[in-house]
mmCIF file of C-alpha atoms in Angstrom:
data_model
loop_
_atom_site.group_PDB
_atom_site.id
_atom_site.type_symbol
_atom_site.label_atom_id
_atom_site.label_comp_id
_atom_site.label_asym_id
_atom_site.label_seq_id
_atom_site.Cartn_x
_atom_site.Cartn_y
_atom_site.Cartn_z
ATOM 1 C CA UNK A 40 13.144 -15.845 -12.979
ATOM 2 C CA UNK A 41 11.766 -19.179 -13.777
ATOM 3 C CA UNK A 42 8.991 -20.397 -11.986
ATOM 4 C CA UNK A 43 8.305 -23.938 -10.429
ATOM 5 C CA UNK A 44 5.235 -25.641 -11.701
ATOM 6 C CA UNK A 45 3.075 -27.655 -10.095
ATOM 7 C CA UNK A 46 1.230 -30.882 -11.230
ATOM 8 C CA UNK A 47 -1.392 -31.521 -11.569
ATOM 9 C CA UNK A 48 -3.411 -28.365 -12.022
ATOM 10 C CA UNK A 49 -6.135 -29.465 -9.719
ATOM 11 C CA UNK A 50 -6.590 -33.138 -7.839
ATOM 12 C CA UNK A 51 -9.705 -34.415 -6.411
ATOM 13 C CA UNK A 52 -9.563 -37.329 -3.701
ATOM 14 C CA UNK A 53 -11.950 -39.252 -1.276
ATOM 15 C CA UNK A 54 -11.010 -38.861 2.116
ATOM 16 C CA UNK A 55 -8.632 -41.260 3.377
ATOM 17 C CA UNK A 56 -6.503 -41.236 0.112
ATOM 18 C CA UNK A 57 -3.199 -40.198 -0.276
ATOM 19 C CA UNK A 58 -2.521 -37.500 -1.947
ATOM 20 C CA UNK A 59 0.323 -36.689 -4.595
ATOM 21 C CA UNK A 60 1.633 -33.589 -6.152
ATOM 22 C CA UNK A 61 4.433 -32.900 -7.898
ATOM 23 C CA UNK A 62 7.108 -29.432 -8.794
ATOM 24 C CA UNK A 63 9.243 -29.086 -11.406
ATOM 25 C CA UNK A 64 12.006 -26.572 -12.085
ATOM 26 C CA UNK A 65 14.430 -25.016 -14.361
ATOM 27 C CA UNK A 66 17.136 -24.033 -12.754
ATOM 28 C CA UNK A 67 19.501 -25.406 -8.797
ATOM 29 C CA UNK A 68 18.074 -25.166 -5.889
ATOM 30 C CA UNK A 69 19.346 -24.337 -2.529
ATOM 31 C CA UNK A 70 16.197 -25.586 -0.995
ATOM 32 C CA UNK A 71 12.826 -26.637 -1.898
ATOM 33 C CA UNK A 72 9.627 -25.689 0.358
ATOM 34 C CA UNK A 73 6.161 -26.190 -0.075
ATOM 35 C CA UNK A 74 3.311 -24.452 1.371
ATOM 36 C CA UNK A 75 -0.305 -24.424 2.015
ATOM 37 C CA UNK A 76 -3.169 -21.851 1.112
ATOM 38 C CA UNK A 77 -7.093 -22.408 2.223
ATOM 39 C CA UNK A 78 -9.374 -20.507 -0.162
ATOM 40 C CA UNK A 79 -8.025 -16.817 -0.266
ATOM 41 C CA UNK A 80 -6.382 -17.046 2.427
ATOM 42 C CA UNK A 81 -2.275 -16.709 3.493
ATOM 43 C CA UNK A 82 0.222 -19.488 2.912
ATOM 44 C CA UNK A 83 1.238 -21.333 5.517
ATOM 45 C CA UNK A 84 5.095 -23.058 5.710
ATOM 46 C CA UNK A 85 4.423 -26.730 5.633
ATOM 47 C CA UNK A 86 8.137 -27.801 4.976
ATOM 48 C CA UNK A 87 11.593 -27.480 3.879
ATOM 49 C CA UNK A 88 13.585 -29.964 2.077
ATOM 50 C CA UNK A 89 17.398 -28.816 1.501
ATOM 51 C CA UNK A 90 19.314 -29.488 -1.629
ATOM 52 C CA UNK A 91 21.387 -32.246 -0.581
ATOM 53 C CA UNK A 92 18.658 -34.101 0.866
ATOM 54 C CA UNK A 93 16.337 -36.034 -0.881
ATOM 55 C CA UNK A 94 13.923 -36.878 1.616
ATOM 56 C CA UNK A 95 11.761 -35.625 4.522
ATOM 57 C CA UNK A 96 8.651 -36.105 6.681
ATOM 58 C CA UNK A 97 6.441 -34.014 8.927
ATOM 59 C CA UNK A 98 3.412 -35.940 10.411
ATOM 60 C CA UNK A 99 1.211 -36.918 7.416
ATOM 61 C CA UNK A 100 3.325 -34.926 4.885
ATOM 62 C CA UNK A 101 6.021 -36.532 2.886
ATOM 63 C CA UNK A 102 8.366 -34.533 0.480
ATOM 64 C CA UNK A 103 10.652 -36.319 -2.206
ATOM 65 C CA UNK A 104 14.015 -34.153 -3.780
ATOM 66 C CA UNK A 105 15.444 -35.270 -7.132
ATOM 67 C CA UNK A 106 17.662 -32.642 -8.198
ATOM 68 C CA UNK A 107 18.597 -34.757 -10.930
ATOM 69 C CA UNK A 108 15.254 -34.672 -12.221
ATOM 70 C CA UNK A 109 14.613 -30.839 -10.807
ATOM 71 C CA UNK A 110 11.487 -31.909 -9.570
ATOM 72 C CA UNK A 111 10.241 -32.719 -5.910
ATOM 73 C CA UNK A 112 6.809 -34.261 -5.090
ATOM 74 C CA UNK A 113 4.356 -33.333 -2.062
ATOM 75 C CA UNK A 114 2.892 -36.690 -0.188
ATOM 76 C CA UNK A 115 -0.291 -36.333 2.115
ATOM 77 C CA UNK A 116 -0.969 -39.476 3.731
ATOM 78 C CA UNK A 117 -4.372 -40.728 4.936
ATOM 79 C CA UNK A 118 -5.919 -37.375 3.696
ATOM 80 C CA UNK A 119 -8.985 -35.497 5.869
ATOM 81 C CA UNK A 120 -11.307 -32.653 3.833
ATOM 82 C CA UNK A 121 -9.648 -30.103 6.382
ATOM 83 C CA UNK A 122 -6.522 -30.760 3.881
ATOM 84 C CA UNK A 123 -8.541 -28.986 1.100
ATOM 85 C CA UNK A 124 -6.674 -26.321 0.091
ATOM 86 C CA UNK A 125 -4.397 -25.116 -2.722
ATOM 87 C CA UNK A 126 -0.482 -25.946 -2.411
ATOM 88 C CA UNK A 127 2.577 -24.128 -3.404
ATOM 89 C CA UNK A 128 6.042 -25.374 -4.193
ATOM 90 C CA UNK A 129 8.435 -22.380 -3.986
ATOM 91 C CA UNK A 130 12.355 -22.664 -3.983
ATOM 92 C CA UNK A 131 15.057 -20.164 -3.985
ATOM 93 C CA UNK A 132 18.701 -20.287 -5.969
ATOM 94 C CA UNK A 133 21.651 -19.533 -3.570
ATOM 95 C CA UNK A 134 22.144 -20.030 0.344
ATOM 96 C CA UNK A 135 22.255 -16.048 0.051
ATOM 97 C CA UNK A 136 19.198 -15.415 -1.994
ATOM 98 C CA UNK A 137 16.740 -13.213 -0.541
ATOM 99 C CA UNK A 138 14.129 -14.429 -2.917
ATOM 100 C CA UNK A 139 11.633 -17.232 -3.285
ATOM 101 C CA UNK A 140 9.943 -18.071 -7.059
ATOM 102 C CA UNK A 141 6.266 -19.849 -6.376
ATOM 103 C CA UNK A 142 4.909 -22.376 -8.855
ATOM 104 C CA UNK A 143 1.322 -21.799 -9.459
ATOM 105 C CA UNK A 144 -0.099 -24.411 -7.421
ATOM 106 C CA UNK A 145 -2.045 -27.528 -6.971
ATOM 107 C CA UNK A 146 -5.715 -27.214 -5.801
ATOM 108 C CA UNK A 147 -6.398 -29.781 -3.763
ATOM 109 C CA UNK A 148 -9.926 -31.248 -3.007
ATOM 110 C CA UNK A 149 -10.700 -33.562 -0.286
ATOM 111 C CA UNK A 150 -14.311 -35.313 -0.626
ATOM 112 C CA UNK A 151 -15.811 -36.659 2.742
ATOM 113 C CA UNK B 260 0.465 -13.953 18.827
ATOM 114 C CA UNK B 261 3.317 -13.824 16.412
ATOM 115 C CA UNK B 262 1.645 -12.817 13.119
ATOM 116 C CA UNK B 263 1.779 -10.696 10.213
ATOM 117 C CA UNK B 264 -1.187 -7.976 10.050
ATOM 118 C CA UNK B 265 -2.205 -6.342 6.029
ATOM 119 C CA UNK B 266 -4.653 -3.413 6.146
ATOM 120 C CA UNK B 267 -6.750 -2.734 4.719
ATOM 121 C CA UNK B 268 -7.997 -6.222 3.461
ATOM 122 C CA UNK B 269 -10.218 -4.999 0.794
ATOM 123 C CA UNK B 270 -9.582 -2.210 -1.469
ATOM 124 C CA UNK B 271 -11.594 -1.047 -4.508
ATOM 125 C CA UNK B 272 -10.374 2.590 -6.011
ATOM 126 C CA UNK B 273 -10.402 4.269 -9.091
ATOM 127 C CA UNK B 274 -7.580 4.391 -11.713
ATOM 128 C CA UNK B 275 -4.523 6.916 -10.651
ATOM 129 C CA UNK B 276 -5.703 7.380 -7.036
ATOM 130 C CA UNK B 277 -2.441 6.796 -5.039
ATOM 131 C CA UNK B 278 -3.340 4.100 -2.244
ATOM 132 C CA UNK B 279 -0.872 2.408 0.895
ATOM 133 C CA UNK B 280 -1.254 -0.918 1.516
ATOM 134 C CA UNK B 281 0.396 -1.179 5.488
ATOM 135 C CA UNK B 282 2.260 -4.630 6.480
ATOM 136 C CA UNK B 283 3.510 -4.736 9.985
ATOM 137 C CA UNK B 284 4.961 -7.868 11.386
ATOM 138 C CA UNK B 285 5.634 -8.491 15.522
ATOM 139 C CA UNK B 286 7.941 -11.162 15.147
ATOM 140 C CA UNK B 287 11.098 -9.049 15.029
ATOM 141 C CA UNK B 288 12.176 -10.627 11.471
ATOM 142 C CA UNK B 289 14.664 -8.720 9.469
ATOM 143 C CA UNK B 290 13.686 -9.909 6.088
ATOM 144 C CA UNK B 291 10.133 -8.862 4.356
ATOM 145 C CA UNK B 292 8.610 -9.343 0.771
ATOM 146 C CA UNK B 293 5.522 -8.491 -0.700
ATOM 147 C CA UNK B 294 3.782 -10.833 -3.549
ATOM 148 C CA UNK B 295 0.966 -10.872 -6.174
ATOM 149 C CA UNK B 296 -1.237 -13.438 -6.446
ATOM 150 C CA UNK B 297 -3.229 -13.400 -9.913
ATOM 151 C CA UNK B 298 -5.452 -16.897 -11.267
ATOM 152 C CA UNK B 299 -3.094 -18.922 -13.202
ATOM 153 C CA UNK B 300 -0.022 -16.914 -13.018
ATOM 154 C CA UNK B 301 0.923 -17.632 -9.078
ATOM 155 C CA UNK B 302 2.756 -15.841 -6.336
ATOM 156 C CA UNK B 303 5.021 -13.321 -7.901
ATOM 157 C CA UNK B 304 7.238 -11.419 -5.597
ATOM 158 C CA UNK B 305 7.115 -7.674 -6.271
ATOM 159 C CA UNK B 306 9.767 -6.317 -3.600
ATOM 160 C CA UNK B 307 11.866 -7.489 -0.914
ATOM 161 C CA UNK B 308 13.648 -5.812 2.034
ATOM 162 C CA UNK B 309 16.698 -7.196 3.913
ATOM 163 C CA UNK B 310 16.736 -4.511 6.714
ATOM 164 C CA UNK B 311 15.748 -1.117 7.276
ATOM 165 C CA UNK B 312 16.655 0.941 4.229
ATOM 166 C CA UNK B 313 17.182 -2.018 2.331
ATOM 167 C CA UNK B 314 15.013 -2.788 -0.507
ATOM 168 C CA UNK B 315 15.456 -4.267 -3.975
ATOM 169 C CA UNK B 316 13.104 -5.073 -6.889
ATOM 170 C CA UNK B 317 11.543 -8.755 -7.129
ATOM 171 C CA UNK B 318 10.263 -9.906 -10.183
ATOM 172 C CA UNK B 319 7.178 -7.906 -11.112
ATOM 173 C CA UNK B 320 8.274 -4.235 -9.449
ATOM 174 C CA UNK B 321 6.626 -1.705 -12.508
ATOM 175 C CA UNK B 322 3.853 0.422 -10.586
ATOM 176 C CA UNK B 323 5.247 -0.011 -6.788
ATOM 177 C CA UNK B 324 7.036 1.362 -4.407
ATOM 178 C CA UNK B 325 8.086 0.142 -0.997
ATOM 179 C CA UNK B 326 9.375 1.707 1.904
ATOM 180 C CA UNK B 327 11.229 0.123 5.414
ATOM 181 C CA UNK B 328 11.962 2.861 8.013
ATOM 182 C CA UNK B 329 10.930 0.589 10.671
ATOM 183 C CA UNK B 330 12.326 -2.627 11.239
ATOM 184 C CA UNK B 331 8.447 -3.811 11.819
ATOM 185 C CA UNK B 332 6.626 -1.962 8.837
ATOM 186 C CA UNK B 333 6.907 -2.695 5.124
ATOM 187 C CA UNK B 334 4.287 -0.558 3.158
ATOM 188 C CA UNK B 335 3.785 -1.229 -0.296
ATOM 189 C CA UNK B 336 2.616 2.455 -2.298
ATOM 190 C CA UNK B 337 1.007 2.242 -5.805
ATOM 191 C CA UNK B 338 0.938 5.844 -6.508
ATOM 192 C CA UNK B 339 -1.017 6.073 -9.517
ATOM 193 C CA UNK B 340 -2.284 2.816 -9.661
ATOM 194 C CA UNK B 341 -4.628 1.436 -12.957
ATOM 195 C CA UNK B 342 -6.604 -1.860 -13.764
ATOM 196 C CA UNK B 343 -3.954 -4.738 -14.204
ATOM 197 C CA UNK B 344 -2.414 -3.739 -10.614
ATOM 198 C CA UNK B 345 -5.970 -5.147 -9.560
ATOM 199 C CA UNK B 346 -4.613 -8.822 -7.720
ATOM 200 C CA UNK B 347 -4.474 -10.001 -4.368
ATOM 201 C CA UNK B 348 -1.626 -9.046 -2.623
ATOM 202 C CA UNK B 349 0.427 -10.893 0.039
ATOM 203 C CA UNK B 350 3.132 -9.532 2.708
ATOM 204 C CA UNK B 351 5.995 -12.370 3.961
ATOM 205 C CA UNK B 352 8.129 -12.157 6.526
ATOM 206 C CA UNK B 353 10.980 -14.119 7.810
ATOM 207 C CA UNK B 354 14.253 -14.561 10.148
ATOM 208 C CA UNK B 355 16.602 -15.718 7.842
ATOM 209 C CA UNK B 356 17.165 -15.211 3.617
ATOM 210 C CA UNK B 357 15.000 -17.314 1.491
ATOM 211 C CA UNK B 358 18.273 -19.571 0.614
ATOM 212 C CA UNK B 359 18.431 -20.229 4.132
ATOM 213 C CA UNK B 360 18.231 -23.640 5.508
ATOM 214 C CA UNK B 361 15.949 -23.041 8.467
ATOM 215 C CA UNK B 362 13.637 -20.183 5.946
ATOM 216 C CA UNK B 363 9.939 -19.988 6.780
ATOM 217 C CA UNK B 364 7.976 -17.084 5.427
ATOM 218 C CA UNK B 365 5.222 -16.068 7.659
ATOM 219 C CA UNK B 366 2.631 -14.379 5.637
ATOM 220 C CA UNK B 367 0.012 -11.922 6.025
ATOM 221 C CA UNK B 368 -3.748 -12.682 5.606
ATOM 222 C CA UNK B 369 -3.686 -10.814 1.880
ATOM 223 C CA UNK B 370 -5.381 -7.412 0.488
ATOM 224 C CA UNK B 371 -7.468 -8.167 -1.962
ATOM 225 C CA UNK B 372 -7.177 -5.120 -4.350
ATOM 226 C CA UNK B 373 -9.565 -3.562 -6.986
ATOM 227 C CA UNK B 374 -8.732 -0.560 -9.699
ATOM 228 C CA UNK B 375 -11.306 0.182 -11.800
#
């Protein structure tokens, strides 16, 4: 299967800044989620954005679906070094899939 | 504490030496994956289970076996395991299927694995 990909790479930010990243895919989506991983650690859910939305907020966290486009972008508002981390975009195919394809991640860095 | 527990969480064995890694989740979830993580490349989802008894290959299943005889238990087996099998590995688990509307994976705290 076709994996997302995340952009960019790697993103370095002063605290306070807003923070953008961005996944792009290949194939539909029945939904979109994106998730959070400090240094070798396990992912953590942030959110879920479902097909036929296009967009959603949780606290600081703002997620953007354009299926059009296949792509969805990550927003952290106001951003604190605790938000330094990696993050994962990971979506699955079908309401009935049992599967979720990861992109490989944008490494977020949060300066004080 | 709902949570997903991995043991062991470090691992360094020799090439062919058959090793478990155990996954056990208290949250009562039906649905349970394991995942490689390897620099550059991702999470890539080696098998899933849907129930107990119910398993089926994920994207990168060559070298692994998995086993669910108990609703709370999902062991991942590398029986003769050999260098490129040496990753970080991740156990999921959820309520619902991944193309679910309300999905959240709840994952483990990783195994970080070593064949030499």
């Amino acid at each position: 299967s076709q994996q997302g990909e995340e952009d960019p790479q790697a993103l370095s930010i002063q605290e306070g800044e807003n923070a953008t990243m961005n996944c792009s895919y290949k194939t539909s989506i029945n939904n979109l989620q994106w998730y959070r991983q400090n240094s070798g650690r396990g992912l953590v859910h942030l959110i879920l954005i479902r097909s036929n939305e296009r967009e959603k907020h949780s606290g600081r966290l703002r997620v953007t679906l354009d299926t059009s486009k296949k792509s969805s972008s990550l927003l952290i508002t106001a951003s604190r070094a605790a938000d330094t981390a990696s993050y994962f975009c990971a979506r699955s195919q079908g309401a009935g899939s049992y599967q979720l394809t990861f992109g490989k991640g944008t490494k977020l860095s949060v300066i004080p | 504490e709902a949570q997903v527990t991995q043991n062991p969480r470090y691992l360094i064995t020799v090439t062919g030496k058959k090793l478990t890694v155990t996954c056990s989740q208290n949250m009562n979830h039906e649905y349970m994956s394991w995942y490689r993580q390897d620099p550059g490349l991702g999470l890539r989802q080696i098998y899933y289970s849907m129930n107990v008894e119910v398993t089926d290959k994920g994207d990168v299943p060559e070298g692994y076996k998995v086993s669910r005889k108990e609703k709370r238990n999902f062991p991942l087996i590398l029986e003769s395991p050999s260098p490129n099998q040496t990753s970080l590995y991740f156990c999921a688990s959820s309520s619902v299927p991944a193309g679910d509307s309300y999905n959240e994976q709840f994952f483990g705290p990783g195994t970080r694995l070593t064949v030499l």
